[in-house]
Amino acid sequence: MIEVHQLRKQFGQLLAVEDVSFTAPAGRIFGLLGPNGAGKSTTINCIAGLLTPTSGLVSVQGYDVVSDPLAARRSLGVVPQELALYEDLSARENLRFWGGAYGLSGKALDQRVNTVLAEVGLQDRAGDRPDTFSGGMKRRLNFACGIVHEPEVLLLDEPTVGVDPQSRERLLDQVRGQVERGACVLYTTHYMEEAEALCDELAIIDHGKLIAHGNMDELRSMMGERDVLKVSGQFDEAAVRSAFNGVERAELLHIDDGMIQLAAEQASRRLPEFLRALSESGAEIQETTLARPSLESLFLRLTGKELRQ
Amino acid sequence: MIRGALLCAEKELKIRLRDRWAMLIYLMLPLTIAGMVISVSGGSSGPQPTAQLLVVDQDDSFLSQTLLGAMTQAQDGQLIQAQTVKLAEGQAMIDSGDGTALLIIPAGFSDSVLSEEPATLELITNPAQQILPGILEEFLKVMVDGVFYLHRVFGEELALIKRQIDNTPESGDSLFTDALIASISISINNSVESITDYLDPAILELTDAEQDESDESGISFGMVFFPGTIFMGILFAAQGMSDRFWIEREKGTLRRSVVSPLSLAQIFAGSLLSGAALLLLLTGVMATLGFLYLDLSFAMWLPAVLWLTLSGLVMFGLMALLQLLAPSQKAGSLITNLLVFPLMMAGGAFFPFEALPDWIASIGRWVPNGFLLERLKSYLVYDGGLEALLTGLPHALAMALLLWGLCAWRLAPFAGSR
């Protein structure tokens, strides 16, 4: 279990994380979402013990990461976004080193290394060096190094970046497998559909603050039953805002020169009404897309930007 | 603590030993440079080149023999060796590439010289040789000049001798009476005294100097150069190993290690231990080769190798600290690369202190590698005994502790742990 209470981290004048609190329980996947620079990595680094919080409490399996860092780190497994592998060591040697770093040795280490190699499908390449692997294989080995010691808490920082669909599915199965054995998983990703499909609980962080928190149903309810309409073309922002002033039960989520996004109940039936308003504003419409409420639309509504921005 | 440090050391050592090219460079580059420098400087015991002069003496006179004697006495007879041959034999030898040159002294040469008439000496040189034939030519020119000046100074005496020889009866009775010889001697002596002021333009003061003890002990250039050669290897290895922290940081493995139960102290100790093991291996191999080549006593091997390993750790610490202070991996590599050669030059690794100008040598003896090298040379080359190393040991340990302490202080912020 991870417990974060009133976490605050300041770098000089910059307040990177402001009073963030959440609990990630055992046997669940907790998603942490946020655009670049939102404070997501700072939060993870505080949990991993890389950064010391300015104030607040962070504990892993009940161990305070500041006052009892070694016990906290023993409970943790970390899969960083970068491929943190030793290219000069074979896959097996990499796993043996990281297993040894977490206190495994002898037969227990050998067994775990063999098991993990089989789980990530690298048993045939165990003696090969990672620099001979494909990108997906490296990602799988990177993941394997984080779970070789069967951690009670697993931090996964964008583990599927640049991975082919096949390897991604295998990795996601591995993550589910960790949860099945009772581990607590903290997962960050840019892929909204991945977060929706995988996470039991989610927190959205922006500008260092937690702006939404709950399971998927709870988050969807924040959107109401509203659909999201995306319209691309050429727009005059002021004219569009003026035109939509008279349109009831519709919320402009985002507008720029080339795109408008709005949320509205039963948007498909009201499409002519919206198009007429746009036409009155002098807009040139090229394409329209209608989507059901999703995490992405919620993210957009809460932060005013897409996750990849 | 120890288990974690050994785990890190084992991993580091595996990685370093698998970089076979680097190992080869650390080992071979200093040996190659040393080999080149020693061979250029004449080596420690190589044979001196000797000109083989083939002589056809058709004159067979006292003067022709004197000429040959003068030539073959140069540098105690080691520079030119003369061999009397028949004309055909000599020409055949030159044609087949044997011998440096063929000198033909024609019949009547002696008479011509004494009567100051034109005489021709023929020198046929071997085109296959470059330098030695030139030396012989210059030697002969000096001889010809000498004969010219001999006539200018002792012309009357030579003419008298020539007359007496020409007038010698066929019976063979010599006309050189004791009185005549005395008279010629006095005349020559007077001539010499009259030109003494011109013959001795420079007053050379001859002083007896006691030969340096080190020369008598047979210390060759190779011996003086040998410890520096190993230090070259140490410097290359220290520079090559120093960027490991940067590589680990760039690859993300350093952060991964820091968030594992491994402590920074264990990671640091692992790097230090693996560096020490590698330096021990490297200096052990180089020292063994040097000891065998120079026929040094293997009783000195272990202290020398331990000292070299400690020296390597000092230099490794210096390079690692510079890398940790550098703003980027590229800058770190550049700084340490730029530093290696000045340290080698000033610190006596490339050119021995004995061959450096005094002011550079006095600076070089105080750079870390120069100080450490000086102690080793005192032990290995100049019979300073184990005391030479023991008196320098506190300084070496202090340097190592200071440099590695600073590295440890710098490692936490470097790893991104704040």
XYZ file of C-alpha atoms in Angstrom:
727
model
C 0.000 0.000 0.000
C 1.122 3.549 -0.743
C -0.084 6.399 1.407
C 0.543 9.980 0.390
C -0.676 12.672 2.752
C -0.450 16.406 2.124
C 2.683 15.928 0.037
C 4.427 19.171 -0.874
C 7.701 19.521 -2.782
C 9.320 22.834 -3.501
C 12.416 23.546 -5.641
C 13.456 27.075 -4.721
C 10.546 29.290 -5.746
C 8.891 26.533 -7.773
C 6.141 24.600 -6.046
C 6.174 21.320 -7.958
C 3.673 19.393 -5.814
C 1.084 21.042 -3.583
C -0.743 19.156 -0.861
C -1.322 15.957 -2.805
C -3.023 13.129 -0.913
C -4.094 9.688 -2.031
C -3.982 6.056 -1.000
C -3.130 3.243 -3.379
C -4.299 -0.013 -1.793
C -2.858 -3.510 -2.150
C -4.258 -5.696 -4.926
C -5.306 -2.703 -7.023
C -3.876 -0.710 -9.911
C -3.752 2.983 -9.154
C -3.316 5.245 -12.194
C -1.604 8.602 -11.864
C -2.325 10.819 -14.850
C -1.117 14.255 -15.724
C 0.449 16.229 -18.561
C 4.193 16.816 -18.711
C 5.339 19.094 -15.892
C 2.187 18.461 -13.838
C 4.115 17.109 -10.842
C 3.550 13.454 -11.562
C 7.239 12.496 -11.718
C 8.023 14.550 -8.613
C 5.317 12.637 -6.744
C 6.700 9.290 -7.926
C 10.266 10.317 -7.052
C 9.127 11.205 -3.536
C 7.496 7.784 -3.181
C 10.620 6.055 -4.541
C 12.815 7.958 -2.086
C 14.746 9.859 -4.728
C 13.414 13.193 -3.500
C 12.811 14.265 0.069
C 9.384 15.893 0.510
C 9.375 19.507 1.656
C 6.429 18.584 3.879
C 3.800 15.893 4.165
C 4.038 12.146 4.636
C 4.718 9.349 2.210
C 4.752 5.736 3.281
C 5.202 2.433 1.483
C 3.766 -0.631 3.218
C 3.578 1.487 6.342
C 7.243 2.494 6.244
C 7.902 6.207 6.095
C 10.130 6.852 3.079
C 12.013 9.593 4.946
C 12.495 8.101 8.394
C 12.730 4.446 7.333
C 13.907 4.578 3.723
C 15.599 1.184 3.564
C 12.508 -0.731 4.713
C 10.377 1.277 2.282
C 12.763 0.594 -0.606
C 12.850 -3.141 0.173
C 9.082 -3.248 -0.421
C 9.305 -1.374 -3.687
C 9.829 -2.458 -7.245
C 10.457 0.259 -9.792
C 10.090 0.060 -13.554
C 11.406 3.365 -14.881
C 10.359 4.923 -18.153
C 13.887 4.736 -19.555
C 15.390 1.334 -20.328
C 17.567 1.123 -17.248
C 19.510 -1.977 -18.274
C 23.161 -2.953 -18.377
C 23.841 -3.430 -22.059
C 27.107 -5.284 -21.374
C 25.427 -7.924 -19.219
C 23.146 -10.663 -20.488
C 19.423 -10.651 -19.687
C 20.027 -13.274 -17.007
C 22.928 -11.305 -15.496
C 20.788 -8.165 -15.414
C 18.070 -10.035 -13.531
C 20.567 -11.636 -11.182
C 22.056 -8.254 -10.346
C 18.717 -6.590 -9.590
C 17.492 -9.637 -7.693
C 20.709 -9.564 -5.666
C 20.238 -5.846 -5.017
C 16.932 -6.683 -3.325
C 18.506 -9.371 -1.179
C 17.825 -12.522 -3.195
C 20.618 -15.064 -3.453
C 21.395 -18.692 -4.151
C 18.644 -21.016 -5.371
C 15.868 -18.550 -4.593
C 17.501 -16.068 -6.932
C 18.044 -18.685 -9.653
C 14.412 -19.793 -9.444
C 13.023 -16.289 -9.541
C 15.243 -15.354 -12.491
C 14.065 -18.410 -14.442
C 10.429 -17.777 -13.557
C 10.536 -14.120 -14.568
C 12.389 -14.893 -17.797
C 9.620 -17.339 -18.695
C 6.890 -14.888 -17.693
C 8.187 -12.152 -19.988
C 8.999 -14.629 -22.770
C 12.769 -14.155 -22.767
C 13.894 -17.587 -21.594
C 15.325 -18.367 -25.047
C 17.348 -15.170 -25.029
C 18.500 -15.328 -21.406
C 22.189 -15.445 -22.339
C 22.009 -12.623 -24.866
C 22.842 -9.014 -24.225
C 20.031 -6.452 -24.339
C 21.715 -4.519 -27.146
C 20.769 -7.426 -29.426
C 17.074 -7.198 -28.380
C 14.164 -5.482 -30.114
C 12.549 -2.485 -28.408
C 9.686 -4.631 -27.106
C 12.043 -7.236 -25.692
C 14.049 -4.560 -23.915
C 10.825 -3.180 -22.397
C 9.906 -6.652 -21.168
C 13.352 -7.122 -19.627
C 13.101 -3.669 -18.054
C 9.806 -4.752 -16.498
C 11.237 -8.102 -15.409
C 14.076 -6.352 -13.545
C 11.443 -4.472 -11.526
C 9.486 -7.562 -10.480
C 12.247 -10.154 -10.068
C 12.062 -9.808 -6.261
C 8.240 -9.942 -6.168
C 7.754 -6.482 -4.672
C 4.699 -5.653 -2.561
C 4.489 -2.236 -4.191
C 5.279 -1.681 -7.844
C 5.896 1.727 -9.423
C 5.423 1.648 -13.179
C 6.396 4.827 -15.006
C 5.123 4.706 -18.588
C 6.197 1.088 -19.031
C 4.660 0.663 -22.489
C 6.171 3.676 -24.282
C 7.350 2.659 -27.752
C 6.183 -0.926 -27.379
C 4.544 -2.868 -30.215
C 0.920 -3.992 -29.601
C 1.910 -7.612 -28.965
C 4.524 -6.760 -26.344
C 2.152 -4.204 -24.814
C -0.550 -6.804 -24.272
C 1.978 -9.162 -22.730
C 3.199 -6.412 -20.413
C -0.316 -5.426 -19.376
C -1.041 -9.084 -18.580
C 2.104 -9.066 -16.440
C 0.870 -6.011 -14.576
C -2.501 -7.709 -13.933
C -0.567 -10.747 -12.748
C 1.231 -8.638 -10.149
C -2.101 -7.390 -8.842
C -3.480 -10.926 -8.682
C -0.676 -11.932 -6.339
C -1.647 -8.993 -4.112
C 0.776 -6.259 -5.109
C -0.115 -2.589 -5.089
C 0.623 -1.048 -8.496
C 1.066 2.662 -9.134
C 0.831 3.187 -12.857
C 1.480 6.270 -14.956
C 0.769 6.414 -18.654
C 0.015 8.747 -21.512
C -2.311 6.197 -23.082
C -5.840 6.982 -21.877
C -7.348 3.806 -23.232
C -4.645 1.841 -21.404
C -5.449 3.627 -18.139
C -9.177 3.071 -18.640
C -8.683 -0.599 -19.364
C -6.153 -1.286 -16.631
C -6.612 0.983 -13.640
C -9.008 0.323 -10.800
C -8.552 3.791 -9.445
C -7.213 7.015 -10.931
C -5.865 10.357 -9.833
C -5.403 13.287 -12.183
C -2.692 15.776 -11.315
C -2.069 19.165 -12.906
C 0.034 22.157 -11.862
C 1.143 20.149 -8.845
C -2.376 19.658 -7.543
C -4.664 16.637 -7.475
C -7.712 17.732 -9.460
C -9.666 14.478 -9.659
C -9.566 11.159 -7.881
C -11.736 8.060 -7.946
C -12.578 4.917 -9.896
C -13.648 5.058 -13.527
C -17.363 5.215 -12.715
C -16.844 8.059 -10.309
C -14.768 9.961 -12.804
C -17.291 9.365 -15.605
C -19.994 10.763 -13.407
C -17.980 13.973 -13.176
C -18.547 14.293 -16.900
C -22.237 13.541 -16.522
C -23.771 11.717 -19.452
C -22.379 14.220 -21.826
C -20.937 13.373 -25.204
C -17.899 15.163 -26.571
C -18.128 16.801 -29.977
C -14.887 17.611 -31.795
C -15.089 19.939 -34.779
C -12.101 20.803 -36.926
C -11.920 23.694 -39.388
C -11.253 27.438 -39.116
C -12.716 29.386 -36.229
C -12.828 32.855 -34.754
C -12.662 32.199 -31.010
C -14.589 35.303 -29.917
C -17.321 34.763 -32.516
C -17.721 31.111 -31.542
C -17.985 31.948 -27.830
C -20.558 34.606 -28.645
C -22.566 32.201 -30.801
C -22.593 29.516 -28.067
C -23.736 31.943 -25.387
C -27.273 31.256 -26.456
C -26.905 27.471 -26.616
C -28.082 25.803 -23.436
C -26.644 22.674 -21.772
C -23.445 22.730 -23.818
C -19.965 23.465 -22.501
C -17.058 24.617 -24.645
C -14.122 22.547 -23.402
C -11.495 23.784 -25.773
C -11.212 26.218 -28.651
C -8.414 27.361 -30.913
C -8.063 28.421 -34.553
C -8.296 24.877 -35.884
C -10.435 22.927 -33.416
C -13.369 23.137 -31.045
C -14.341 20.587 -28.415
C -17.601 20.815 -26.537
C -19.487 18.602 -24.132
C -23.246 18.279 -24.250
C -25.969 15.817 -23.314
C -27.459 13.942 -26.282
C -25.069 15.746 -28.596
C -25.936 13.516 -31.573
C -29.537 14.714 -31.608
C -28.519 18.325 -31.165
C -25.867 18.294 -33.866
C -27.846 20.592 -36.273
C -28.221 23.142 -33.467
C -24.460 23.214 -32.835
C -23.577 23.371 -36.522
C -26.006 26.255 -37.013
C -24.375 28.181 -34.147
C -20.966 27.567 -35.653
C -22.164 28.633 -39.067
C -23.472 31.906 -37.601
C -20.040 32.560 -36.119
C -18.525 32.396 -39.608
C -16.689 29.112 -39.009
C -15.582 26.868 -41.866
C -16.231 23.288 -40.777
C -14.119 20.452 -42.204
C -14.819 17.489 -39.949
C -16.913 16.540 -36.933
C -16.419 13.677 -34.485
C -18.753 12.614 -31.726
C -17.437 10.577 -28.774
C -18.956 9.028 -25.691
C -17.645 10.303 -22.334
C -14.167 8.976 -21.672
C -11.172 9.538 -19.484
C -9.666 11.608 -22.237
C -12.675 13.902 -22.358
C -12.636 14.200 -18.588
C -8.954 15.021 -18.664
C -9.625 17.624 -21.301
C -12.413 19.120 -19.296
C -10.378 19.255 -16.110
C -7.077 20.496 -17.509
C -8.128 22.221 -20.722
C -5.560 20.218 -22.672
C -4.967 16.772 -24.014
C -2.772 14.451 -22.011
C -0.017 14.336 -24.623
C 0.432 18.116 -24.664
C 27.038 -3.428 3.420
C 29.835 -5.727 2.219
C 27.492 -8.016 0.270
C 25.982 -5.087 -1.633
C 29.409 -3.601 -2.361
C 30.689 -6.941 -3.657
C 27.575 -7.344 -5.798
C 28.196 -3.931 -7.378
C 31.925 -4.655 -7.739
C 31.242 -7.979 -9.479
C 28.855 -6.322 -11.901
C 31.291 -3.467 -12.613
C 34.200 -5.836 -13.115
C 32.219 -7.966 -15.559
C 31.325 -4.896 -17.573
C 34.868 -3.563 -17.583
C 36.543 -6.851 -18.443
C 34.142 -7.369 -21.342
C 35.394 -4.169 -22.908
C 38.347 -6.034 -24.381
C 39.423 -3.219 -26.680
C 39.746 -0.849 -23.746
C 41.798 -3.408 -21.833
C 44.033 -3.918 -24.843
C 44.530 -0.180 -25.244
C 45.380 0.328 -21.560
C 47.981 -2.416 -21.878
C 49.365 -2.052 -25.379
C 49.453 1.694 -25.876
C 52.022 2.397 -23.147
C 54.106 -0.616 -24.198
C 54.050 0.536 -27.827
C 55.028 4.091 -26.898
C 57.758 2.793 -24.602
C 59.064 0.479 -27.317
C 59.204 3.321 -29.814
C 60.920 5.759 -27.448
C 63.492 3.200 -26.304
C 64.314 2.152 -29.844
C 64.612 5.789 -31.001
C 66.911 6.585 -28.099
C 69.196 3.718 -28.979
C 67.722 1.142 -26.714
C 69.380 -0.292 -23.697
C 71.887 -2.686 -25.270
C 71.547 -2.763 -29.060
C 74.616 -3.127 -31.332
C 76.252 0.086 -32.602
C 76.377 0.403 -36.401
C 79.897 0.006 -37.829
C 81.197 1.046 -41.245
C 82.927 -1.797 -43.091
C 85.706 -0.202 -45.150
C 87.256 -2.391 -47.835
C 90.764 -1.169 -48.653
C 92.885 -1.857 -51.742
C 96.318 -0.610 -50.663
C 98.370 -0.486 -53.856
C 100.881 1.864 -52.227
C 101.589 -0.299 -49.201
C 103.624 2.475 -47.595
C 104.094 3.832 -44.106
C 101.814 6.754 -45.017
C 99.001 4.589 -46.402
C 99.124 2.470 -43.268
C 99.062 5.625 -41.118
C 95.981 6.854 -42.993
C 94.142 3.580 -42.386
C 95.226 3.536 -38.758
C 93.824 7.032 -38.199
C 90.476 6.066 -39.699
C 90.018 2.838 -37.801
C 90.926 4.415 -34.462
C 87.825 6.602 -34.483
C 85.593 5.863 -31.439
C 88.007 3.196 -30.232
C 87.754 1.392 -33.515
C 83.998 0.808 -33.155
C 82.919 3.194 -35.900
C 85.073 2.014 -38.823
C 86.483 -1.446 -39.393
C 88.951 -1.822 -42.276
C 89.541 -4.965 -44.282
C 92.375 -5.164 -46.831
C 91.255 -6.797 -50.077
C 92.367 -7.241 -53.682
C 90.810 -4.815 -56.171
C 88.638 -7.419 -57.933
C 87.568 -8.933 -54.664
C 86.646 -5.524 -53.243
C 84.639 -4.537 -56.296
C 82.788 -7.837 -56.210
C 81.932 -7.323 -52.541
C 80.622 -3.811 -53.120
C 78.594 -5.021 -56.113
C 76.995 -7.698 -53.949
C 76.128 -5.155 -51.273
C 78.757 -6.168 -48.719
C 80.824 -3.467 -47.078
C 80.157 0.235 -46.699
C 82.753 1.511 -49.184
C 85.815 0.482 -51.156
C 88.897 2.729 -50.749
C 91.631 2.438 -53.372
C 95.002 3.872 -52.351
C 97.006 4.030 -55.598
C 100.694 3.160 -55.915
C 102.888 6.250 -55.426
C 100.418 7.825 -53.034
C 103.060 8.278 -50.350
C 105.548 9.931 -52.720
C 102.928 12.279 -54.056
C 101.857 13.356 -50.579
C 105.395 13.952 -49.369
C 106.321 15.930 -52.474
C 102.998 17.788 -52.404
C 102.016 16.603 -55.798
C 98.406 15.752 -56.773
C 97.310 12.330 -55.564
C 93.969 10.593 -55.993
C 92.180 8.440 -53.444
C 89.240 6.590 -54.917
C 86.223 5.841 -52.670
C 83.461 3.664 -54.087
C 80.426 3.738 -51.768
C 77.693 1.161 -51.315
C 74.418 2.707 -52.604
C 72.404 0.301 -50.446
C 73.598 2.089 -47.289
C 72.478 5.590 -46.377
C 74.462 7.069 -43.515
C 77.708 5.142 -43.027
C 79.163 5.878 -46.516
C 78.633 9.584 -45.838
C 80.576 9.266 -42.589
C 83.490 7.685 -44.477
C 83.466 10.434 -47.106
C 83.593 13.125 -44.440
C 86.394 11.297 -42.697
C 88.504 11.238 -45.865
C 87.889 14.917 -46.527
C 89.182 15.735 -43.074
C 92.286 13.644 -43.811
C 92.954 15.473 -47.091
C 92.591 18.827 -45.359
C 94.989 17.605 -42.707
C 97.629 16.733 -45.309
C 97.294 20.198 -46.877
C 97.855 21.933 -43.530
C 100.694 19.542 -42.694
C 102.550 20.795 -45.752
C 101.878 24.418 -44.840
C 103.420 23.943 -41.397
C 106.050 21.249 -41.839
C 106.847 21.678 -45.566
C 110.653 21.920 -45.114
C 110.872 18.945 -42.829
C 108.746 16.808 -45.170
C 110.874 17.845 -48.167
C 114.017 16.834 -46.263
C 112.557 13.465 -45.364
C 111.470 12.956 -48.998
C 115.021 13.775 -50.238
C 116.623 11.388 -47.803
C 114.262 8.593 -48.888
C 114.888 9.286 -52.578
C 118.631 9.272 -51.979
C 118.617 6.026 -50.078
C 121.077 3.711 -51.873
C 119.959 0.422 -53.274
C 122.015 -1.324 -50.623
C 119.328 -0.185 -48.181
C 121.574 1.646 -45.746
C 119.562 4.338 -44.102
C 120.632 7.955 -44.518
C 118.663 8.917 -41.430
C 121.469 9.360 -38.968
C 120.800 10.125 -35.333
C 121.932 13.681 -35.861
C 119.559 14.130 -38.814
C 116.613 12.705 -36.904
C 117.414 15.002 -33.967
C 117.691 17.957 -36.292
C 114.305 17.180 -37.920
C 112.729 16.714 -34.509
C 114.029 20.043 -33.241
C 112.830 21.748 -36.382
C 109.353 20.238 -36.030
C 109.277 21.202 -32.368
C 110.197 24.807 -33.218
C 107.461 24.947 -35.837
C 104.919 23.616 -33.386
C 105.927 26.145 -30.744
C 105.683 29.005 -33.238
C 102.082 28.142 -34.060
C 100.934 27.076 -30.611
C 98.857 30.238 -30.174
C 96.968 29.468 -33.383
C 96.577 25.756 -32.803
C 95.039 26.240 -29.375
C 92.510 28.980 -29.911
C 90.235 27.589 -27.226
C 91.633 26.828 -23.832
C 90.025 23.611 -22.688
C 90.255 22.923 -19.020
C 90.396 19.263 -18.287
C 89.025 18.277 -14.952
C 88.747 14.868 -13.441
C 85.145 14.086 -12.663
C 84.109 11.171 -10.566
C 81.775 9.058 -12.576
C 78.156 9.107 -11.358
C 77.360 6.059 -9.307
C 74.124 5.462 -11.243
C 76.035 5.178 -14.496
C 78.285 2.567 -12.974
C 75.274 0.623 -11.722
C 74.274 -0.003 -15.321
C 70.909 1.833 -15.352
C 69.758 1.813 -18.932
C 67.274 4.173 -20.554
C 64.777 1.318 -20.582
C 65.104 0.971 -16.829
C 64.501 4.677 -16.280
C 61.547 4.604 -18.667
C 59.890 1.418 -17.360
C 58.019 2.772 -14.285
C 56.728 5.679 -16.355
C 55.396 3.225 -18.927
C 53.214 1.563 -16.309
C 52.036 4.962 -15.134
C 50.992 5.685 -18.708
C 48.815 2.565 -18.570
C 47.435 3.658 -15.196
C 46.506 7.082 -16.522
C 44.795 5.629 -19.592
C 42.880 3.146 -17.437
C 41.913 5.790 -14.858
C 40.608 8.042 -17.588
C 38.804 5.193 -19.320
C 37.071 3.995 -16.149
C 36.137 7.422 -14.868
C 32.981 7.900 -16.922
C 31.109 4.903 -15.446
C 28.946 7.097 -13.201
C 27.964 9.192 -16.204
C 27.121 6.097 -18.256
C 25.030 4.705 -15.393
C 23.238 8.009 -14.991
C 22.506 8.388 -18.694
C 21.231 4.815 -18.931
C 19.035 5.261 -15.846
C 20.677 2.382 -13.979
C 22.121 4.743 -11.371
C 18.641 6.004 -10.432
C 17.368 2.463 -10.450
C 20.175 1.479 -8.074
C 19.495 4.437 -5.823
C 15.824 3.488 -5.375
C 16.803 -0.125 -4.633
C 17.975 -1.179 -1.158
C 21.544 -0.622 -2.343
C 23.023 2.433 -0.659
C 25.133 5.024 -2.434
C 28.025 3.897 -0.242
C 27.688 0.345 -1.599
C 27.434 1.540 -5.202
C 30.464 3.747 -4.637
C 32.461 1.028 -2.889
C 31.624 -1.369 -5.721
C 33.072 1.021 -8.265
C 36.182 1.523 -6.163
C 36.703 -2.215 -5.611
C 36.256 -3.105 -9.255
C 38.626 -0.295 -10.234
C 41.202 -1.590 -7.760
C 40.862 -5.141 -9.097
C 41.268 -3.997 -12.674
C 44.271 -1.824 -11.824
C 45.829 -4.704 -9.912
C 45.441 -6.930 -12.952
C 46.719 -4.324 -15.373
C 49.731 -3.226 -13.360
C 50.479 -6.835 -12.446
C 50.755 -7.817 -16.098
C 52.777 -4.747 -17.069
C 55.093 -5.054 -14.084
C 55.713 -8.738 -14.819
C 56.640 -7.960 -18.421
C 58.932 -5.154 -17.289
C 60.582 -7.220 -14.575
C 61.286 -9.994 -17.067
C 62.608 -7.633 -19.758
C 64.844 -5.687 -17.390
C 65.811 -8.709 -15.320
C 64.676 -7.083 -12.063
C 64.432 -8.988 -8.810
C 60.925 -10.380 -8.312
C 61.323 -9.721 -4.594
C 60.359 -6.152 -5.473
C 57.337 -7.198 -7.567
C 54.605 -7.269 -4.917
C 55.401 -3.914 -3.246
C 55.726 -2.351 -6.696
C 52.375 -3.709 -7.900
C 50.589 -2.691 -4.695
C 52.070 0.782 -4.987
C 51.006 0.966 -8.624
C 47.458 -0.114 -7.722
C 47.259 2.546 -5.025
C 48.630 5.083 -7.505
C 45.977 3.981 -9.995
C 43.252 4.513 -7.411
C 44.529 8.035 -6.768
C 44.424 8.851 -10.468
C 41.067 7.079 -10.889
C 39.729 9.196 -8.016
C 40.981 12.388 -9.637
C 39.445 11.534 -13.006
C 36.175 10.335 -11.454
C 35.884 13.552 -9.427
C 36.377 15.668 -12.539
C 33.704 13.628 -14.305
C 31.289 14.058 -11.398
C 31.875 17.809 -11.384
C 31.454 18.162 -15.147
C 28.150 19.562 -16.438
C 27.747 16.776 -19.012
C 29.229 13.435 -19.984
C 30.806 14.992 -23.042
C 32.397 17.764 -20.990
C 33.644 15.210 -18.480
C 35.288 13.120 -21.180
C 36.816 16.187 -22.771
C 38.249 17.502 -19.505
C 39.766 14.174 -18.480
C 41.110 13.527 -21.983
C 42.745 16.930 -22.037
C 44.267 16.324 -18.634
C 45.782 12.905 -19.322
C 48.552 14.043 -21.649
C 49.811 17.034 -19.625
C 49.839 14.794 -16.554
C 51.795 12.168 -18.483
C 54.255 14.722 -19.862
C 54.877 16.694 -16.670
C 54.545 13.705 -14.358
C 57.443 11.853 -15.936
C 55.388 9.074 -17.505
C 56.089 9.962 -21.113
C 59.558 11.441 -20.750
C 61.471 10.432 -17.616
C 62.225 13.244 -15.179
C 65.890 12.662 -15.997
C 65.225 13.780 -19.587
C 62.989 16.751 -18.741
C 64.148 20.346 -18.249
C 64.710 20.987 -14.554
C 61.826 23.426 -14.155
C 59.304 21.019 -15.697
C 60.662 18.114 -13.684
C 60.408 20.117 -10.452
C 56.736 20.889 -11.197
C 56.071 17.354 -12.395
C 57.353 15.817 -9.188
C 54.496 17.535 -7.346
C 51.592 16.510 -9.558
C 49.961 13.401 -8.042
C 51.232 10.914 -10.610
C 54.681 12.533 -10.647
C 54.991 12.230 -6.878
C 53.868 8.596 -6.918
C 56.120 7.742 -9.867
C 59.146 9.334 -8.240
C 58.711 7.099 -5.198
C 58.393 3.998 -7.320
C 61.505 4.873 -9.315
C 63.402 5.462 -6.127
C 62.377 1.964 -5.043
C 62.861 0.125 -8.325
C 65.626 1.990 -10.103
C 67.699 3.888 -7.551
C 67.854 1.334 -4.722
C 65.811 3.490 -2.357
C 64.523 0.378 -0.642
C 61.049 -0.209 0.733
C 61.511 2.968 2.740
C 61.063 4.964 -0.456
C 57.504 3.649 -0.737
C 56.692 3.668 2.983
C 57.634 7.322 3.429
C 55.349 8.223 0.526
C 52.507 5.969 1.690
C 50.776 8.499 4.007
C 50.740 11.040 1.189
C 49.363 8.509 -1.282
C 46.661 7.357 1.139
C 45.757 10.958 1.951
C 45.397 11.768 -1.743
C 43.246 8.682 -2.346
C 41.013 9.390 0.666
C 40.609 13.052 -0.237
C 39.758 12.428 -3.868
C 37.399 9.525 -3.225
C 35.828 11.384 -0.319
C 35.042 14.264 -2.648
C 33.625 11.781 -5.179
C 31.352 10.305 -2.508
C 30.212 13.799 -1.496
C 29.392 14.599 -5.114
C 27.682 11.305 -5.954
C 24.360 11.900 -4.147
C 23.380 15.081 -6.029
C 24.837 13.572 -9.199
C 22.530 10.552 -8.899
C 19.534 12.885 -8.647
C 18.893 12.180 -5.009
C 17.854 15.387 -3.222
